[in-house]
PDB file of N, CA and C in Angstrom:
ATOM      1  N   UNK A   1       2.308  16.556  -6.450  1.00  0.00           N
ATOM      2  CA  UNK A   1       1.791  15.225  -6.237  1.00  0.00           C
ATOM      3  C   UNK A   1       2.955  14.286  -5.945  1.00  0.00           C
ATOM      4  N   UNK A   2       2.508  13.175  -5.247  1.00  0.00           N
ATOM      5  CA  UNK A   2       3.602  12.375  -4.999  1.00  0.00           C
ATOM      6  C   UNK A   2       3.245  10.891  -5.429  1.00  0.00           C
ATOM      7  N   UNK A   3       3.593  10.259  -5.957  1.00  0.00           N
ATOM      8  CA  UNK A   3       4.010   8.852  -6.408  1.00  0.00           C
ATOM      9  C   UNK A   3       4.788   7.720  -5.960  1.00  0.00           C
ATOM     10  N   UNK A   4       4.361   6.921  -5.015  1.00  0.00           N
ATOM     11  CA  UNK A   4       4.405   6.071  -4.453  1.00  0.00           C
ATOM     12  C   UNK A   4       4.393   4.486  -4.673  1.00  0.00           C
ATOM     13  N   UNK A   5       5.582   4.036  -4.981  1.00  0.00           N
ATOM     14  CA  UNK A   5       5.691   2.625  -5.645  1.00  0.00           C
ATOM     15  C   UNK A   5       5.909   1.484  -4.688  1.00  0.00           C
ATOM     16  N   UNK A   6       5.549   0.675  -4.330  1.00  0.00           N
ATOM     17  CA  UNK A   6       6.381  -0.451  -3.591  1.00  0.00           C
ATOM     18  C   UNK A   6       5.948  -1.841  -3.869  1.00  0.00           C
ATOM     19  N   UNK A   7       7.060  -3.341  -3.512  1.00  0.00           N
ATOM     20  CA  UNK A   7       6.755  -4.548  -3.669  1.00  0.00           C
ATOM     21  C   UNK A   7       6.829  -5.328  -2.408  1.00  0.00           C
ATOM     22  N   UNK A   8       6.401  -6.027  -2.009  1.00  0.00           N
ATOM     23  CA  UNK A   8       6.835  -7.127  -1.308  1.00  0.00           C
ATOM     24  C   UNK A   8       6.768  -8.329  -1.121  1.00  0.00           C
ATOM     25  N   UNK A   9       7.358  -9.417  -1.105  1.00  0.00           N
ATOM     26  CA  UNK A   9       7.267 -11.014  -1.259  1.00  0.00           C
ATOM     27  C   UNK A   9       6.048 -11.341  -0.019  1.00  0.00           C
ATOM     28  N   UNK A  10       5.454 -11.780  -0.208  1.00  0.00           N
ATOM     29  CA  UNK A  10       4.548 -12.841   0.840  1.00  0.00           C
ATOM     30  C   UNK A  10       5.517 -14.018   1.689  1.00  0.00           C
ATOM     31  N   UNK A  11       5.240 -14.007   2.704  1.00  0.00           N
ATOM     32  CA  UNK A  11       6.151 -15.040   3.161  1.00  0.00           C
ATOM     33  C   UNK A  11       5.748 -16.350   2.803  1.00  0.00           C
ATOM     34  N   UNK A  12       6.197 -17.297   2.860  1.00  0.00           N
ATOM     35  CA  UNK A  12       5.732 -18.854   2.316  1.00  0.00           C
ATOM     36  C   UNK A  12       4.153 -19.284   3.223  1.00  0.00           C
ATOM     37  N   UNK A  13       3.188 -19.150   2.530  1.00  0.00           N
ATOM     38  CA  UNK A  13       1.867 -19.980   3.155  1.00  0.00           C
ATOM     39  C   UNK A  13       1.066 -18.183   3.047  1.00  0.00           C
ATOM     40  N   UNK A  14       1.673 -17.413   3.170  1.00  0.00           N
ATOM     41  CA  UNK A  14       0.935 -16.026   3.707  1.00  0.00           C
ATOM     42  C   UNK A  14       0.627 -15.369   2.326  1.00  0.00           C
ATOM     43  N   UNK A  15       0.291 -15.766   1.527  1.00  0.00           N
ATOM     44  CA  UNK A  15       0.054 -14.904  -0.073  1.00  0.00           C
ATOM     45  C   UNK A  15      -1.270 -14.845  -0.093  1.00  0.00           C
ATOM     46  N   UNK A  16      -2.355 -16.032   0.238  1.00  0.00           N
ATOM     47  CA  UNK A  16      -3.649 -15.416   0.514  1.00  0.00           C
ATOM     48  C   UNK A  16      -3.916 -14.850   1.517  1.00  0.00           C
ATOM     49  N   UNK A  17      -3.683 -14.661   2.813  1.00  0.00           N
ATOM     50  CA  UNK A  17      -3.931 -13.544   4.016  1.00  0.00           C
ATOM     51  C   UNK A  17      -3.455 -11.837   3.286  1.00  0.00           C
ATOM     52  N   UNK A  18      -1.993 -11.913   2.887  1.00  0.00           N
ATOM     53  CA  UNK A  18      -2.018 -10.844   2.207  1.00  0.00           C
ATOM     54  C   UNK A  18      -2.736 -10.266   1.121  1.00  0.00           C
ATOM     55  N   UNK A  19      -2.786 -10.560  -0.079  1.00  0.00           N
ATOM     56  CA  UNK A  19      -4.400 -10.482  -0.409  1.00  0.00           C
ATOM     57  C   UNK A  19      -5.754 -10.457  -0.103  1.00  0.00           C
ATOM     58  N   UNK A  20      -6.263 -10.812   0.523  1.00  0.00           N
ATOM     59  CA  UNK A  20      -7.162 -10.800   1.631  1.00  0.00           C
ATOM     60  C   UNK A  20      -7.246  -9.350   2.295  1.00  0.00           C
ATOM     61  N   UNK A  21      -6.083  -9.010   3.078  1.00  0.00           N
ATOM     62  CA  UNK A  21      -5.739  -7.968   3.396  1.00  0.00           C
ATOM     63  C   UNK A  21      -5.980  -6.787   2.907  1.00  0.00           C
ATOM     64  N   UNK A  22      -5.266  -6.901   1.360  1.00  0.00           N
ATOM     65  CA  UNK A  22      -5.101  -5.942   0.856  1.00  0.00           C
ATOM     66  C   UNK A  22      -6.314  -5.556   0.320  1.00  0.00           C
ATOM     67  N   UNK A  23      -7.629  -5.972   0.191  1.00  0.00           N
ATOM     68  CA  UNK A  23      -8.950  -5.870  -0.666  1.00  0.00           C
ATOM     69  C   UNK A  23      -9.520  -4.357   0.585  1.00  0.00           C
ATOM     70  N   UNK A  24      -9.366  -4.715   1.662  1.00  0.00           N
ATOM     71  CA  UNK A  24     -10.061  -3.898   2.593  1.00  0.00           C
ATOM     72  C   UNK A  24      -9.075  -2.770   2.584  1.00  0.00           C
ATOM     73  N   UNK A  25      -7.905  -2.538   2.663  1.00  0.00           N
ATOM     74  CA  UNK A  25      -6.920  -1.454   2.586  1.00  0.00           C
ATOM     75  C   UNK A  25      -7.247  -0.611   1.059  1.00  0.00           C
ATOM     76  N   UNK A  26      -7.333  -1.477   0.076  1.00  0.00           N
ATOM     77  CA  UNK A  26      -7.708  -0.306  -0.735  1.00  0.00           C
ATOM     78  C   UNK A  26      -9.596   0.257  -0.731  1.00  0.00           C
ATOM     79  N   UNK A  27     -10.190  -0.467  -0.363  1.00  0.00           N
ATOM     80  CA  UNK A  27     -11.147   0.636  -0.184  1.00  0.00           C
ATOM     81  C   UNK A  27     -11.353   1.313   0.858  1.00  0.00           C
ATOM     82  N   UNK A  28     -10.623   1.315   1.422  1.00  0.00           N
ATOM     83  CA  UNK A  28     -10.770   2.887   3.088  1.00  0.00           C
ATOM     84  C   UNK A  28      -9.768   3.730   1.987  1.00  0.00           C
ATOM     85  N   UNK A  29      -8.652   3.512   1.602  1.00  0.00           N
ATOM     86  CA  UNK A  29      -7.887   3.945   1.413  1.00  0.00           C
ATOM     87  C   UNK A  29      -7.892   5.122   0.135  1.00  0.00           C
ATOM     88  N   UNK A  30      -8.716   4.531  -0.604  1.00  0.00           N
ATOM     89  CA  UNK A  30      -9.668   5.397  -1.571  1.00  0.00           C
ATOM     90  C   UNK A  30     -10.426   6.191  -1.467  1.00  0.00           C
ATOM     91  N   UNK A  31     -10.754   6.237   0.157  1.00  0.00           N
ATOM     92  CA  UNK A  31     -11.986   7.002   0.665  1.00  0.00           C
ATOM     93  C   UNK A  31     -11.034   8.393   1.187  1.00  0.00           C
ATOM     94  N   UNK A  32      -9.702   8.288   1.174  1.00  0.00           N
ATOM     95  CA  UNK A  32      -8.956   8.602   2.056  1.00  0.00           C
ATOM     96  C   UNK A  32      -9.171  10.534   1.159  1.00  0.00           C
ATOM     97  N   UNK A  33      -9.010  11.467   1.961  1.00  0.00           N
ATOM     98  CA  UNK A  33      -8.706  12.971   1.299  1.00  0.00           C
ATOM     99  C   UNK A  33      -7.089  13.175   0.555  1.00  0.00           C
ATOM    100  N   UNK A  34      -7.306  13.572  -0.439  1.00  0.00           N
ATOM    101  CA  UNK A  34      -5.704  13.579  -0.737  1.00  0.00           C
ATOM    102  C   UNK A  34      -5.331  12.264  -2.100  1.00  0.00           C
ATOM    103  N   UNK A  35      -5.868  11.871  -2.116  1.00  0.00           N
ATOM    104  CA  UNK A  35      -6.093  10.118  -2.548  1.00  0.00           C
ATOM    105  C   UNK A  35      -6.565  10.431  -3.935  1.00  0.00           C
ATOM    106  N   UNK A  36      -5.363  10.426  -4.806  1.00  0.00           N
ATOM    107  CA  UNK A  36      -6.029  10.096  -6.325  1.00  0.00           C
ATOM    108  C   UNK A  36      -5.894   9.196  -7.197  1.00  0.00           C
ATOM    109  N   UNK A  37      -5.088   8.294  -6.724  1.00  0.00           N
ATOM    110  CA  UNK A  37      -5.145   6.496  -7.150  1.00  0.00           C
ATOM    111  C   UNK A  37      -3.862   5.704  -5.829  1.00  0.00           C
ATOM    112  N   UNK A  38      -4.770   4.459  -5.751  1.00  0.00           N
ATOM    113  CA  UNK A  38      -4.132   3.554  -4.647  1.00  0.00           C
ATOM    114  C   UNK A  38      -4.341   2.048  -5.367  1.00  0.00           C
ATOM    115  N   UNK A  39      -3.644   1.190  -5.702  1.00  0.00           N
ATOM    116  CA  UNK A  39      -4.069   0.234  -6.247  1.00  0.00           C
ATOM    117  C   UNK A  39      -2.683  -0.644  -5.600  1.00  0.00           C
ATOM    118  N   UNK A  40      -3.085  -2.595  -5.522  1.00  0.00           N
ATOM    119  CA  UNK A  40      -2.010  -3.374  -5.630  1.00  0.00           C
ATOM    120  C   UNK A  40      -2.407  -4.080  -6.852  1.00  0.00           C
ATOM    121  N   UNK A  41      -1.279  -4.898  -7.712  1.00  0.00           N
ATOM    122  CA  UNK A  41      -1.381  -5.967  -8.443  1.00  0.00           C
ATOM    123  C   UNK A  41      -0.367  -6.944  -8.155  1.00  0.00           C
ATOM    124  N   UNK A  42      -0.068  -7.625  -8.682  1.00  0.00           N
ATOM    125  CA  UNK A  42       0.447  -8.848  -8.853  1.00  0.00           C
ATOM    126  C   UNK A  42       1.552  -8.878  -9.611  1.00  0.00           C
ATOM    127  N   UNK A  43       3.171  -9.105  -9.166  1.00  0.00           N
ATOM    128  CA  UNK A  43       4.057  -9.331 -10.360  1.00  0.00           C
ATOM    129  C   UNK A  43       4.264 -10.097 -10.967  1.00  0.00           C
ATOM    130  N   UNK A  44       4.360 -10.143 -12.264  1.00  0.00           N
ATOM    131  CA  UNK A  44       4.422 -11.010 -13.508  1.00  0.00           C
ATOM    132  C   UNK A  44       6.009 -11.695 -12.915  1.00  0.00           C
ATOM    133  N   UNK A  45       7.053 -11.557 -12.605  1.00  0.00           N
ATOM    134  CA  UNK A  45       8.164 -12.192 -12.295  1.00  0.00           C
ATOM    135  C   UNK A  45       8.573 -12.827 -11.276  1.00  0.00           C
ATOM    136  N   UNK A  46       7.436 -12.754  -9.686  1.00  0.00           N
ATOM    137  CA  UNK A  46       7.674 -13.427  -8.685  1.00  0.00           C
ATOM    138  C   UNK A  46       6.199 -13.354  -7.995  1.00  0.00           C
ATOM    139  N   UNK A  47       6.193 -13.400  -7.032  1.00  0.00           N
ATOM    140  CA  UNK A  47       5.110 -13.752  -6.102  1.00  0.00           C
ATOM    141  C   UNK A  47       4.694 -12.391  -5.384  1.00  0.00           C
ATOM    142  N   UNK A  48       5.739 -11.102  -6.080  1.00  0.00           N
ATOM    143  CA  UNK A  48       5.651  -9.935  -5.205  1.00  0.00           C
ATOM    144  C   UNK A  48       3.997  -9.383  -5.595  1.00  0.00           C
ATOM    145  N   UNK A  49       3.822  -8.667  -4.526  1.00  0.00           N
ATOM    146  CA  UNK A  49       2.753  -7.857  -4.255  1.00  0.00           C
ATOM    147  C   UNK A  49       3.081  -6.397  -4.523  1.00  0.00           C
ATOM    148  N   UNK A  50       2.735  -5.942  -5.603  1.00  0.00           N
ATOM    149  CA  UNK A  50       3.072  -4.236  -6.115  1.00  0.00           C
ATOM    150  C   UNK A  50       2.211  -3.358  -5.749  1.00  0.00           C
ATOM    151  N   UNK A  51       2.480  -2.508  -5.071  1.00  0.00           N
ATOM    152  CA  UNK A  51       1.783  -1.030  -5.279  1.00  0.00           C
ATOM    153  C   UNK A  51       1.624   0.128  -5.687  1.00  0.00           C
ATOM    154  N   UNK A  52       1.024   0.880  -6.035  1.00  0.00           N
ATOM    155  CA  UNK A  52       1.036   1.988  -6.527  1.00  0.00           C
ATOM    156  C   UNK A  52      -0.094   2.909  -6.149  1.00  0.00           C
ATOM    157  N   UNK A  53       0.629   4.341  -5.528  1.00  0.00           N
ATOM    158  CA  UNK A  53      -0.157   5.215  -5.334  1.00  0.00           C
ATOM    159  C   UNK A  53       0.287   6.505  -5.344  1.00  0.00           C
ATOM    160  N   UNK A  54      -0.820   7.247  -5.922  1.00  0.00           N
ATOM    161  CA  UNK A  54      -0.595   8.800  -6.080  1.00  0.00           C
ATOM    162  C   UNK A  54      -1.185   9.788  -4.836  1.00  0.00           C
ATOM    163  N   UNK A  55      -0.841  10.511  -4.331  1.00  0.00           N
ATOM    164  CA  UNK A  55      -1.194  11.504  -3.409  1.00  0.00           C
ATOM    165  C   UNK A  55      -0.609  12.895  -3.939  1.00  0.00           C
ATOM    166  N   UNK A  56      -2.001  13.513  -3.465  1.00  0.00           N
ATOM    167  CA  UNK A  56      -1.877  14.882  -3.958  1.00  0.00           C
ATOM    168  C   UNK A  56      -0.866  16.015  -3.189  1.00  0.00           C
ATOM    169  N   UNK A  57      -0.307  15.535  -2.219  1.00  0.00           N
ATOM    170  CA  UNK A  57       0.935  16.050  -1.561  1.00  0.00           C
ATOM    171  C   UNK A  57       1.587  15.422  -0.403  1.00  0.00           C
ATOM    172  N   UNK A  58       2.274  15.644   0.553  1.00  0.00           N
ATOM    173  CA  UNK A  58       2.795  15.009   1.116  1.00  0.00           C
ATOM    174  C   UNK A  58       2.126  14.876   2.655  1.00  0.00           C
ATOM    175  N   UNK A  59       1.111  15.901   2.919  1.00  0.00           N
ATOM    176  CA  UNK A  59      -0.100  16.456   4.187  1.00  0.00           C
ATOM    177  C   UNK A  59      -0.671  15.102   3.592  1.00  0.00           C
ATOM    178  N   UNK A  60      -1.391  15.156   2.705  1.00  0.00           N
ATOM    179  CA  UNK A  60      -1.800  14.134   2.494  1.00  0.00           C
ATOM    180  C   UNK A  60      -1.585  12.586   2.705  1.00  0.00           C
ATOM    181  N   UNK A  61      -0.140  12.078   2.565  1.00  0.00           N
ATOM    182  CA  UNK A  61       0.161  10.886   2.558  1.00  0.00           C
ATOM    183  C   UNK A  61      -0.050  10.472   4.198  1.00  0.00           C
ATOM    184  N   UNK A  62       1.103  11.591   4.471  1.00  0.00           N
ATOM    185  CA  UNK A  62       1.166  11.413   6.105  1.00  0.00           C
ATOM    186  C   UNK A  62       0.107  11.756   7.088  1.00  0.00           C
ATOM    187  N   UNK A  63      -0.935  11.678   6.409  1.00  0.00           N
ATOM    188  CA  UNK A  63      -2.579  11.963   7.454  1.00  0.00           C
ATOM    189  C   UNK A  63      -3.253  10.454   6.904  1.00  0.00           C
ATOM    190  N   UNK A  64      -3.033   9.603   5.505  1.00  0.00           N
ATOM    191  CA  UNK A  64      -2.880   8.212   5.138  1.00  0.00           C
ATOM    192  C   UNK A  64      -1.950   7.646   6.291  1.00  0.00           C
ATOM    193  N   UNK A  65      -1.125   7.674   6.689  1.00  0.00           N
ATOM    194  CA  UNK A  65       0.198   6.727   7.578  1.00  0.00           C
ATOM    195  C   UNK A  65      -0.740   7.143   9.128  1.00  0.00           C
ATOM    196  N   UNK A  66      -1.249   8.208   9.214  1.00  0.00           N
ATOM    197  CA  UNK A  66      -1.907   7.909  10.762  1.00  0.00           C
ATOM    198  C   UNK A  66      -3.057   7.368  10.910  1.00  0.00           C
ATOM    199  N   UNK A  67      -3.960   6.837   9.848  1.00  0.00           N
ATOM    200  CA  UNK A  67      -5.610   6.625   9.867  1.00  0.00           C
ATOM    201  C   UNK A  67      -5.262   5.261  10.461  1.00  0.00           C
ATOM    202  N   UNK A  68      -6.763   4.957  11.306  1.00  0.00           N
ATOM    203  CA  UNK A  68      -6.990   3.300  11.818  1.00  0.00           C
ATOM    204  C   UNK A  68      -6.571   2.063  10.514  1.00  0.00           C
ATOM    205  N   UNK A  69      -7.078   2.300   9.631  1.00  0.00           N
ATOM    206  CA  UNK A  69      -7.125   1.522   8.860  1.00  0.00           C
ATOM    207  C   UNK A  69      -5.635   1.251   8.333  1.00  0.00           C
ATOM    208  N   UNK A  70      -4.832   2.280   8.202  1.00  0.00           N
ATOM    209  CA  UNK A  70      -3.196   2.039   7.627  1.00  0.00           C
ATOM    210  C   UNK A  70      -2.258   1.524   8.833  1.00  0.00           C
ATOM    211  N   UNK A  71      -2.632   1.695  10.234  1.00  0.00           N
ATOM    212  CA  UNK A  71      -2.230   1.201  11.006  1.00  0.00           C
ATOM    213  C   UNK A  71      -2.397  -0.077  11.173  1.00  0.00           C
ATOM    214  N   UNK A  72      -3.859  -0.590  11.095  1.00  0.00           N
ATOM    215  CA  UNK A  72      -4.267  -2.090  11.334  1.00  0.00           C
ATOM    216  C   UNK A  72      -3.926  -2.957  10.019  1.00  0.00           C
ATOM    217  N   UNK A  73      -3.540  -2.115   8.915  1.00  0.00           N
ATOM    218  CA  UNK A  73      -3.052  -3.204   7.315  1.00  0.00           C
ATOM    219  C   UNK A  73      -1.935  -3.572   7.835  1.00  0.00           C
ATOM    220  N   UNK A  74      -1.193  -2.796   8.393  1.00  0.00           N
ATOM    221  CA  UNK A  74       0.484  -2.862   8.561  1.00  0.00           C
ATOM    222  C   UNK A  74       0.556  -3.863   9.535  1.00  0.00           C
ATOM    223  N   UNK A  75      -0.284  -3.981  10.904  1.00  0.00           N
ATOM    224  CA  UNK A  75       0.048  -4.782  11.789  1.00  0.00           C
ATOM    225  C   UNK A  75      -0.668  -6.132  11.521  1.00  0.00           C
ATOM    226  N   UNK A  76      -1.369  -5.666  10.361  1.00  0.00           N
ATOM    227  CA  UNK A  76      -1.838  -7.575  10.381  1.00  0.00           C
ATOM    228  C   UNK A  76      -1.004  -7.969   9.147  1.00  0.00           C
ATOM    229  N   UNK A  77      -0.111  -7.469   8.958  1.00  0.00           N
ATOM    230  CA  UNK A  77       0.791  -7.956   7.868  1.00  0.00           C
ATOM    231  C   UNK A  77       2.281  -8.719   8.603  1.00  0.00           C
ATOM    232  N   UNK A  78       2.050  -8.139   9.822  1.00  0.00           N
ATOM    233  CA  UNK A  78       3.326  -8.478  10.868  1.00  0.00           C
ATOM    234  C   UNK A  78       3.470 -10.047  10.308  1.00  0.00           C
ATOM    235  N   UNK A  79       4.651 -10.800  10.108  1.00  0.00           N
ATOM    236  CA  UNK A  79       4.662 -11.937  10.244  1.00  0.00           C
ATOM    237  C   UNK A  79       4.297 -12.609   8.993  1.00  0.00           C
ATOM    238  N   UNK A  80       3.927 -12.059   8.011  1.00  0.00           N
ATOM    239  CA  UNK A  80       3.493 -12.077   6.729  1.00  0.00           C
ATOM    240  C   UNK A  80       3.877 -12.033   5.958  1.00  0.00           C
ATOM    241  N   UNK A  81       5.149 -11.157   5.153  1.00  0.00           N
ATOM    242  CA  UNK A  81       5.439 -10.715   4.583  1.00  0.00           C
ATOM    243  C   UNK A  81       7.347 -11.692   4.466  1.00  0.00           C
ATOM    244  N   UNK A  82       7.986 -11.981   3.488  1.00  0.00           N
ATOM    245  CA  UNK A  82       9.279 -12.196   3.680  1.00  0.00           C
ATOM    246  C   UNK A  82      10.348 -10.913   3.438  1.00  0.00           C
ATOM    247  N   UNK A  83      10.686 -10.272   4.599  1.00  0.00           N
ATOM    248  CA  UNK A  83      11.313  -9.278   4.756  1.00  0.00           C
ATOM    249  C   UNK A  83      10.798  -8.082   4.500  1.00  0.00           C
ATOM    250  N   UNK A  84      10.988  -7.032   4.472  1.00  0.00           N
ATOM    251  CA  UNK A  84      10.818  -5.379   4.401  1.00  0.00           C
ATOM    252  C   UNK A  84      10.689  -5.243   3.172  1.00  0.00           C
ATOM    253  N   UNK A  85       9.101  -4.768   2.902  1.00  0.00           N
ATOM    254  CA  UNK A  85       8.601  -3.797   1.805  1.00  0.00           C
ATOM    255  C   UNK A  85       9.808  -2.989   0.868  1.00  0.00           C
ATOM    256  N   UNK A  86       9.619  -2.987  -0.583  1.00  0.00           N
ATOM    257  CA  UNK A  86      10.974  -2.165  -0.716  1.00  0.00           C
ATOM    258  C   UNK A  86       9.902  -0.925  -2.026  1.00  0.00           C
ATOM    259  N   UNK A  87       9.833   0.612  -1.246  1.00  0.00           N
ATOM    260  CA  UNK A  87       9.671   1.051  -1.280  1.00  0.00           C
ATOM    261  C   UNK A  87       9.887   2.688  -1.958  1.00  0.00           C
ATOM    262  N   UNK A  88       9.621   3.646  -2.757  1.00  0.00           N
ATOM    263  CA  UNK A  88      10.238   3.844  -3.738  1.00  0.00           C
ATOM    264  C   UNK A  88       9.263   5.430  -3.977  1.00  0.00           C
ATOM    265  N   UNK A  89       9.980   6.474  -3.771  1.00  0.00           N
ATOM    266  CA  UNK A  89       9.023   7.999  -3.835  1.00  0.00           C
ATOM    267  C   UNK A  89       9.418   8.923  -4.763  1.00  0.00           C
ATOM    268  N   UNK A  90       8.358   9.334  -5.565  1.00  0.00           N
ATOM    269  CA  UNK A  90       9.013  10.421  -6.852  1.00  0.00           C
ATOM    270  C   UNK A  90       7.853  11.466  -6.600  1.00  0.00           C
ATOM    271  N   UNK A  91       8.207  12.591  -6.588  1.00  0.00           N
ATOM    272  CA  UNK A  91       7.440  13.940  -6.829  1.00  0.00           C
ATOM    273  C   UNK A  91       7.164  14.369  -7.811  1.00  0.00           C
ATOM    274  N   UNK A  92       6.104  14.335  -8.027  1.00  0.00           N
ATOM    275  CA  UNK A  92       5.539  14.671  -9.418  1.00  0.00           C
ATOM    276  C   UNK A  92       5.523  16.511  -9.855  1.00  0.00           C
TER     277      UNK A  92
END
């Protein structure tokens, strides 16, 4: 299994679009094969947007990174976000 952590700041004005966002990404994303928890919350220390997700191998993740839906989260995040996702992988 693989374990999948990441944060990222909202850019200034863009914290509800990203949220917004993110409501529809986790339910395709749940629907997804391979998929045994996908969740974002909220950090207690800044404005970041956390994620966390488990996949049952790595076929898995990377058949997640080609679906419509992980493509269209990412590009409507374009412009959104203050700087690059910081991102974080452990094998379970």
């Amino acid at each position: 299994m693989l374990l999948i952590t990441g944060s990222a700041l909202p850019a200034e004005g863009a914290r509800d679009h990203v949220i917004a966002s993110v409501h529809d990404m986790v339910e395709a994303t749940r629907a997804d094969e391979g998929c045994v928890y996908y969740a974002f919350t909220a950090s207690l220390d800044d404005d970041a947007i956390v994620s966390t997700e488990v996949w049952k191998n790595r076929a898995a993740l990377e058949a997640h990174m080609s679906h419509d839906h992980t493509r269209q989260f990412l590009a409507g995040l374009d412009g959104a976000l203050a700087g690059e996702p910081v991102m974080n992988e452990i094998e379970l």
